[in-house]
Short mmCIF file of C-alpha atoms in Angstrom, two decimals:
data_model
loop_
_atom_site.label_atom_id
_atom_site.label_comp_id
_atom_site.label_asym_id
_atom_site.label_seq_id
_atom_site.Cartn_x
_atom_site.Cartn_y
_atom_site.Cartn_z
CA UNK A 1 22.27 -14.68 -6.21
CA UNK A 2 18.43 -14.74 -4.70
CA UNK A 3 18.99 -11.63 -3.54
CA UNK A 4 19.68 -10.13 -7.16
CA UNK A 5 16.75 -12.57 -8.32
CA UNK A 6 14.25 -11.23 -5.75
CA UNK A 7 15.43 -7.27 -6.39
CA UNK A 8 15.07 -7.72 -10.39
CA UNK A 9 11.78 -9.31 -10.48
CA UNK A 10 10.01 -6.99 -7.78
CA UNK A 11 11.36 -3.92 -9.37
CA UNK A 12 10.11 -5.58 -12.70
CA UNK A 13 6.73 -5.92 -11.10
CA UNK A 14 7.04 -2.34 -9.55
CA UNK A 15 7.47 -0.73 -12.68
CA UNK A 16 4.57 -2.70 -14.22
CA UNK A 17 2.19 -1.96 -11.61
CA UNK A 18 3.29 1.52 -11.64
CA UNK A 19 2.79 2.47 -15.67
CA UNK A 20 -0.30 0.20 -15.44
CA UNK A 21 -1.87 2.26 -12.74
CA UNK A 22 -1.23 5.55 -14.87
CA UNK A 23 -2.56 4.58 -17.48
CA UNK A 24 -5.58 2.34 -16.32
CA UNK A 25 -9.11 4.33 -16.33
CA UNK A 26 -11.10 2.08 -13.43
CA UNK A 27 -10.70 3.22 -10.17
CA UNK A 28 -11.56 0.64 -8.28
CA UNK A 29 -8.64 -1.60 -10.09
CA UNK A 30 -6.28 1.56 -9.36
CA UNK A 31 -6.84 0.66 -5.57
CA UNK A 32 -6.14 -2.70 -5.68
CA UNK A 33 -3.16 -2.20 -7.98
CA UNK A 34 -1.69 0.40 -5.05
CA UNK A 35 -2.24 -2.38 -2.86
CA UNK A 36 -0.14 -4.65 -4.99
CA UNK A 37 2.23 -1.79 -5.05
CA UNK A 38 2.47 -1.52 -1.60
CA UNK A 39 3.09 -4.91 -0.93
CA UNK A 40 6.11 -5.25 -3.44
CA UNK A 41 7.82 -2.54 -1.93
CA UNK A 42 7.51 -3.78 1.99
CA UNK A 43 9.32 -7.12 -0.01
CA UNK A 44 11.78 -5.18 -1.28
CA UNK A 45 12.25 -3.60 2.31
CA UNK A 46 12.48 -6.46 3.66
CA UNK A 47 15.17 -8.02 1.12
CA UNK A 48 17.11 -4.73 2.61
CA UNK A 49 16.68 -5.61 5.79
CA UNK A 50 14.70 -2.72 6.66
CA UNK A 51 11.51 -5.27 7.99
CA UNK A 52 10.55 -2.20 10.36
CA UNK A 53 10.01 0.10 7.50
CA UNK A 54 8.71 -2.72 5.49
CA UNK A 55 5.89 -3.46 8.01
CA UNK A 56 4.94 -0.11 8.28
CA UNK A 57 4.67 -0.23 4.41
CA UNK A 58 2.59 -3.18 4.82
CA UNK A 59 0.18 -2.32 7.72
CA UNK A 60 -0.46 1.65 6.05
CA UNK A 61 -0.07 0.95 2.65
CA UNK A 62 -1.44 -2.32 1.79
CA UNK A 63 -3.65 -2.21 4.62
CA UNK A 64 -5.46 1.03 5.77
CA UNK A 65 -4.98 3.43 2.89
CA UNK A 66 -6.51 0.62 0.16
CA UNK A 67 -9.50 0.80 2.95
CA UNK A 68 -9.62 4.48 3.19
CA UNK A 69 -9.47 5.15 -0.64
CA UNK A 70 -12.08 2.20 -1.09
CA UNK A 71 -14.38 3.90 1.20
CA UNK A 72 -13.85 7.45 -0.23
CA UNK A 73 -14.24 5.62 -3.39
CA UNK A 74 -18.10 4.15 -2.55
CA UNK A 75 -18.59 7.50 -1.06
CA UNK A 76 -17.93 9.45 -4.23
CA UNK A 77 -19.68 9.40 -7.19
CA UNK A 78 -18.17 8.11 -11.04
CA UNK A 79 -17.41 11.03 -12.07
CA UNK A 80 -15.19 10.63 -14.83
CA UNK A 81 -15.35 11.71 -18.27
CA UNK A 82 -13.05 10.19 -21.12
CA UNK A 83 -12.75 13.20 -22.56
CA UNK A 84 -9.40 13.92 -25.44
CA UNK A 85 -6.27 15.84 -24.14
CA UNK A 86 -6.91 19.08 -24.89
CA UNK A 87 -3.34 20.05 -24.54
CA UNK A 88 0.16 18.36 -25.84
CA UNK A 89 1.99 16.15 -23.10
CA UNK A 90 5.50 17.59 -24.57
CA UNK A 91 6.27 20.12 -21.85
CA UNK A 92 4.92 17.85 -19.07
CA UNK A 93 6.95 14.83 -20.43
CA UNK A 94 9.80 17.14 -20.84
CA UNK A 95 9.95 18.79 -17.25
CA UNK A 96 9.44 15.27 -15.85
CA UNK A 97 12.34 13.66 -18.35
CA UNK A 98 14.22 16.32 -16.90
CA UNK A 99 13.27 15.99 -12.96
CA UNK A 100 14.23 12.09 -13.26
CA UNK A 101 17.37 12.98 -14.93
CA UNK A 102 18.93 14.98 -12.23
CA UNK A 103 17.33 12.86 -9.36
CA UNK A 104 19.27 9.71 -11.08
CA UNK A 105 22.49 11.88 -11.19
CA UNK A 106 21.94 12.67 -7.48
CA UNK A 107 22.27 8.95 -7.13
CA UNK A 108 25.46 8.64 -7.69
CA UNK A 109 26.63 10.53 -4.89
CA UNK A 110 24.63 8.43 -2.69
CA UNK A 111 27.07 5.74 -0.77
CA UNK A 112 26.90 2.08 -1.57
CA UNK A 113 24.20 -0.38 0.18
CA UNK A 114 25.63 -1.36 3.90
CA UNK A 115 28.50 0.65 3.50
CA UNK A 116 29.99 0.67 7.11
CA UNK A 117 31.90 4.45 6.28
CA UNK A 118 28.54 6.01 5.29
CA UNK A 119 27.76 9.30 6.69
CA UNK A 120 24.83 8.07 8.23
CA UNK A 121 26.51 4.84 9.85
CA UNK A 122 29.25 7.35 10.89
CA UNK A 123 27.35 10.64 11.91
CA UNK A 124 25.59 9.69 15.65
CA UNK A 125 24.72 5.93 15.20
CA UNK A 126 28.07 5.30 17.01
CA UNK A 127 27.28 7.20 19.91
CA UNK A 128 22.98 5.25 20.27
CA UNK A 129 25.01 2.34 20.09
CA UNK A 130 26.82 2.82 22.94
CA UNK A 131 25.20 4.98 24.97
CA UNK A 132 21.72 4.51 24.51
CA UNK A 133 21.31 1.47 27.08
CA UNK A 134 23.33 3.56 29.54
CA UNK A 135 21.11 6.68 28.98
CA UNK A 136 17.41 5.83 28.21
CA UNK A 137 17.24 2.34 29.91
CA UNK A 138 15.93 0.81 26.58
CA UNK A 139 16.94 -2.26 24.95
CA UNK A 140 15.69 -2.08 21.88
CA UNK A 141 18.11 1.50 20.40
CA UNK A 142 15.17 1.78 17.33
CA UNK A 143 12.42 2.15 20.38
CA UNK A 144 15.30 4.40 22.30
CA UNK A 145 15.63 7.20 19.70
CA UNK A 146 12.03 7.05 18.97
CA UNK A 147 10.50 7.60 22.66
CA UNK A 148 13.59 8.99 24.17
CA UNK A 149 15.90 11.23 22.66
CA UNK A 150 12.97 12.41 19.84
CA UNK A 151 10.19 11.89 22.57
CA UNK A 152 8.85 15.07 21.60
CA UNK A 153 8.85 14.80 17.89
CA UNK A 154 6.72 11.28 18.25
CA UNK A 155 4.39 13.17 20.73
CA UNK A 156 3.82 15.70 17.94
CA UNK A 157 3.72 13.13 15.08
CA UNK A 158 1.06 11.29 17.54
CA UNK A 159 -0.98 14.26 17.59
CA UNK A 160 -0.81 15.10 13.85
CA UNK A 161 -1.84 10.85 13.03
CA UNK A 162 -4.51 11.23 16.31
CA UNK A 163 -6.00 14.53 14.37
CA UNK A 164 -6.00 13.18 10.78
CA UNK A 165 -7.91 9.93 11.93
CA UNK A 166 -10.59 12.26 13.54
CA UNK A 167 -11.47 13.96 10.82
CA UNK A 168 -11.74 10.81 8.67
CA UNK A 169 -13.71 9.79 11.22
CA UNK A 170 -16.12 13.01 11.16
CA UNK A 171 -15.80 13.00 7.37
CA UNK A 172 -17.04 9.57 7.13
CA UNK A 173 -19.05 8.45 9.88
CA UNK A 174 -21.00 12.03 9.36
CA UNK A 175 -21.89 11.25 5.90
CA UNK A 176 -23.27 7.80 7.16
CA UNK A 177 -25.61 8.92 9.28
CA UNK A 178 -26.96 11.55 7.35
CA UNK A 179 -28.03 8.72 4.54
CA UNK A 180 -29.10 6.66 7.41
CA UNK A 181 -32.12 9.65 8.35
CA UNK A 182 -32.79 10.23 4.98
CA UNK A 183 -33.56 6.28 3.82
CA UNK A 184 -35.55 6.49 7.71
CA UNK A 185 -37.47 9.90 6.42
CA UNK A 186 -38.23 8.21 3.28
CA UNK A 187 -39.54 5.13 4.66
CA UNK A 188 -41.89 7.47 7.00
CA UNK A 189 -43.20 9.40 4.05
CA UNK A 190 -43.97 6.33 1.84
CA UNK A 191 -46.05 4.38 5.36
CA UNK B 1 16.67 -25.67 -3.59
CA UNK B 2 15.82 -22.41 -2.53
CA UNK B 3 16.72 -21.28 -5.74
CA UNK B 4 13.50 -23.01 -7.41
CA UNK B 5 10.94 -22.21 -4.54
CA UNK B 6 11.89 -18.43 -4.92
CA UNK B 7 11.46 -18.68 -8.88
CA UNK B 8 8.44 -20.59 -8.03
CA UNK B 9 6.65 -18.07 -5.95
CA UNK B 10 7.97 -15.10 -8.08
CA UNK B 11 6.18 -16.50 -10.90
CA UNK B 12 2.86 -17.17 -8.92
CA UNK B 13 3.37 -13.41 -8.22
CA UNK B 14 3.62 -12.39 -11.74
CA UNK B 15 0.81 -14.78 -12.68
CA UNK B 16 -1.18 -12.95 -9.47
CA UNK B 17 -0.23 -9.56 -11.16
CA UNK B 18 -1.41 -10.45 -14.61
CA UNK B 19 -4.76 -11.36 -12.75
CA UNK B 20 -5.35 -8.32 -11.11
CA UNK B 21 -4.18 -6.27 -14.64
CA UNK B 22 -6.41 -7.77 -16.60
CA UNK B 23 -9.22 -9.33 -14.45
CA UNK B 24 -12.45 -8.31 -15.86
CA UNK B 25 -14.75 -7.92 -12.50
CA UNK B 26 -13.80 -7.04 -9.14
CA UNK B 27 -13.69 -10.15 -7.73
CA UNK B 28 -10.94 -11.46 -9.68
CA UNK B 29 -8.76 -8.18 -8.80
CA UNK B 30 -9.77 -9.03 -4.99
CA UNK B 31 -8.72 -12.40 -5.10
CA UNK B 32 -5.54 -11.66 -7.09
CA UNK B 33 -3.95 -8.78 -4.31
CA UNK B 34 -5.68 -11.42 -1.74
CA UNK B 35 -3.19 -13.98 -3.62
CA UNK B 36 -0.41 -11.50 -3.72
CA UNK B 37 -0.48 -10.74 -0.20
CA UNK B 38 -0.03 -14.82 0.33
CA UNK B 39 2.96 -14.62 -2.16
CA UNK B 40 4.49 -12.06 -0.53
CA UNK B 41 4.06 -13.81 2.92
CA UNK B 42 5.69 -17.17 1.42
CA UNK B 43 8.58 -15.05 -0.28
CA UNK B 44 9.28 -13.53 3.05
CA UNK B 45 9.97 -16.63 4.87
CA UNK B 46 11.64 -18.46 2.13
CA UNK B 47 14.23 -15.10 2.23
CA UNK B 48 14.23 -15.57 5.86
CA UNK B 49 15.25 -19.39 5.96
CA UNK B 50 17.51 -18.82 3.08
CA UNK B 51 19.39 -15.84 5.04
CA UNK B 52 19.39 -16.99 8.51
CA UNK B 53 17.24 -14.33 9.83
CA UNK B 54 14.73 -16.22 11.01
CA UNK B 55 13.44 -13.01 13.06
CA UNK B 56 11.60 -12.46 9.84
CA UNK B 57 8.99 -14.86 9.95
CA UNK B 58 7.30 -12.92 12.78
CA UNK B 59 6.91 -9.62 9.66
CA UNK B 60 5.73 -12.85 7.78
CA UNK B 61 2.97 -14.05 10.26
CA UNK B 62 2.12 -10.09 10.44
CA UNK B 63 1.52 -9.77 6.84
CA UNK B 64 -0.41 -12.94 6.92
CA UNK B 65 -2.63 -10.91 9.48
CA UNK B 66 -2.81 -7.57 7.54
CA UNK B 67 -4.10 -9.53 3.96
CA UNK B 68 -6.67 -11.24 5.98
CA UNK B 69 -8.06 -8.11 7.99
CA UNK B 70 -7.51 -5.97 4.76
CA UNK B 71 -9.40 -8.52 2.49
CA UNK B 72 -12.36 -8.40 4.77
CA UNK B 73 -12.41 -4.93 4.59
CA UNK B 74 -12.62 -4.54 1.14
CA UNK B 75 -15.08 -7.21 0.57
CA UNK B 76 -17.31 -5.63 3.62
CA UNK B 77 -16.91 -2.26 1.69
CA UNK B 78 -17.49 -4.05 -1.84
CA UNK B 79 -20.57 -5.73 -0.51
CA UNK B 80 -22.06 -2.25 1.04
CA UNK B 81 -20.91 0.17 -1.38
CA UNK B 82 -21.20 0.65 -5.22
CA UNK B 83 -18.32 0.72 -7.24
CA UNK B 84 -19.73 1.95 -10.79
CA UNK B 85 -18.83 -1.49 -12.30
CA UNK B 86 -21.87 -3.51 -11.26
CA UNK B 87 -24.80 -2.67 -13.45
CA UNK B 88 -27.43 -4.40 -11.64
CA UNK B 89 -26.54 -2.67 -8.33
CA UNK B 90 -26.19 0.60 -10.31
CA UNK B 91 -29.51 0.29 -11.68
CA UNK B 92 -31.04 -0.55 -8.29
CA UNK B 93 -29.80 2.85 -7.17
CA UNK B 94 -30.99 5.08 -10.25
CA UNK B 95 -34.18 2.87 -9.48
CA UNK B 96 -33.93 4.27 -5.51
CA UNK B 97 -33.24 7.65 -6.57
CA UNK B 98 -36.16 8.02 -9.14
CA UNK B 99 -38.77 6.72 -6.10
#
């Protein structure tokens, strides 16, 4: 009964935020709204008892990306210009229409929530289960599969998240320096 | 019982959500995900009481964490940077850039 309660309202909310975001023309407002977004959805994670997933939601999405946009967005400039649609949104409407159709109808092949004859439940879960204390060592059979058996896909998706933050990093910090010098230069030039 | 305090706080929420829709400047928007962040936190360990999994209030205390850390941020960044909504700090910088 909660849980149906809980699920209707946030997806409610979701699909508020959502059309509201599309449609709104303030950036800044934008950001905050994806933070609101973000924070529904680790909820509704965590009403599917996926709280891993649904902290990662909440630590990236509400937390570093509304940071990183905010900061590209006081590094940028307004440039924005209400300016009429210049085209009709028929074909656009109509290929989307049409995208969200078939994704729904793929749906329905999709197995019910906590269904224990699942592919997925039934595929190689059986085997981490059982085996994965007796082969890695590891108690925990989430941190098993991640730094274990797929050791070398984290190591890689470490590298890719180590690389990406670096060049934030140089985009970012570069830019503030440079403005640093020049507000210095100009303070020489005016003495 | 738990009933009414999950109503409760999913109303706060939509109230918090109506806020940060409509709110004119950006400090009612910051306050209202700020707000929304607390929500969430409270709905997250009313779920967990009501469902036994009480491992859940640790994700809860996290959260609690994340919405401070990430308010600060955005505040720091609102306080340093210009966001096009101001016009007083907008016309200090048109001032800067004429000089």
């Amino acid at each position: 009964m909660i849980d149906i309660l809980i699920n209707v309202t946030l997806l409610a909310f979701l699909a508020t935020t959502a059309v509201a975001m599309a449609r709104m023309t303030n950036l800044f407002a934008i950001i905050m709204l994806f933070g609101i977004f973000s924070l529904l959805s680790a909820g509704l994670f965590v009403v599917m008892d996926a709280a891993d997933v649904a902290f990662t939601e909440a630590a990236v999405g509400a937390g570093i990306s509304t940071v990183l946009m905010l900061a590209t967005l006081a590094l940028t400039k307004d440039h924005q210009e209400k300016r009429p649609l210049g085209h009709r949104p028929w074909l656009p409407l109509g290929v989307v229409t049409i995208t969200g159709a078939a994704l729904v109808y793929g749906t329905m092949d999709i197995s019910s929530f906590g269904d224990p004859l699942a592919p997925p439940q039934t595929h190689v879960a059986p085997y981490y289960i059982e085996q994965s204390m007796a082969d890695t060592g590891v108690p925990n059979m989430v941190t098993a599969v991640l730094a274990s058996y797929r050791g070398f896909d984290t190591l890689g998706e470490v590298a890719v998240v180590f690389t990406a933050g670096v060049a934030v990093l140089i985009l970012l910090g570069g830019r503030r320096k440079k403005q640093r010098l020049e507000i210095e230069e100009g303070g020489n030039r005016d003495a | 019982m738990y009933i009414a305090v999950t109503i409760a706080i999913l109303v706060t929420m939509g109230l918090a959500l109506a806020r940060a829709l409509m709110g004119p400047t950006v400090y009612d928007r910051i306050a209202a995900v700020n707000m929304f962040g607390t929500k969430t936190v409270l709905l997250i360990a009313v779920f967990a009481l009501f469902s036994g999994r009480t491992d859940l209030l640790d994700i809860a205390l996290v959260y609690a964490l994340i919405n401070f850390i990430g308010v600060i941020a955005v505040l720091r960044l609102v306080e340093h940077g210009d966001f096009h909504s101001n016009p007083e700090s907008r016309a200090k910088q048109d001032k800067q850039g004429s000089e």
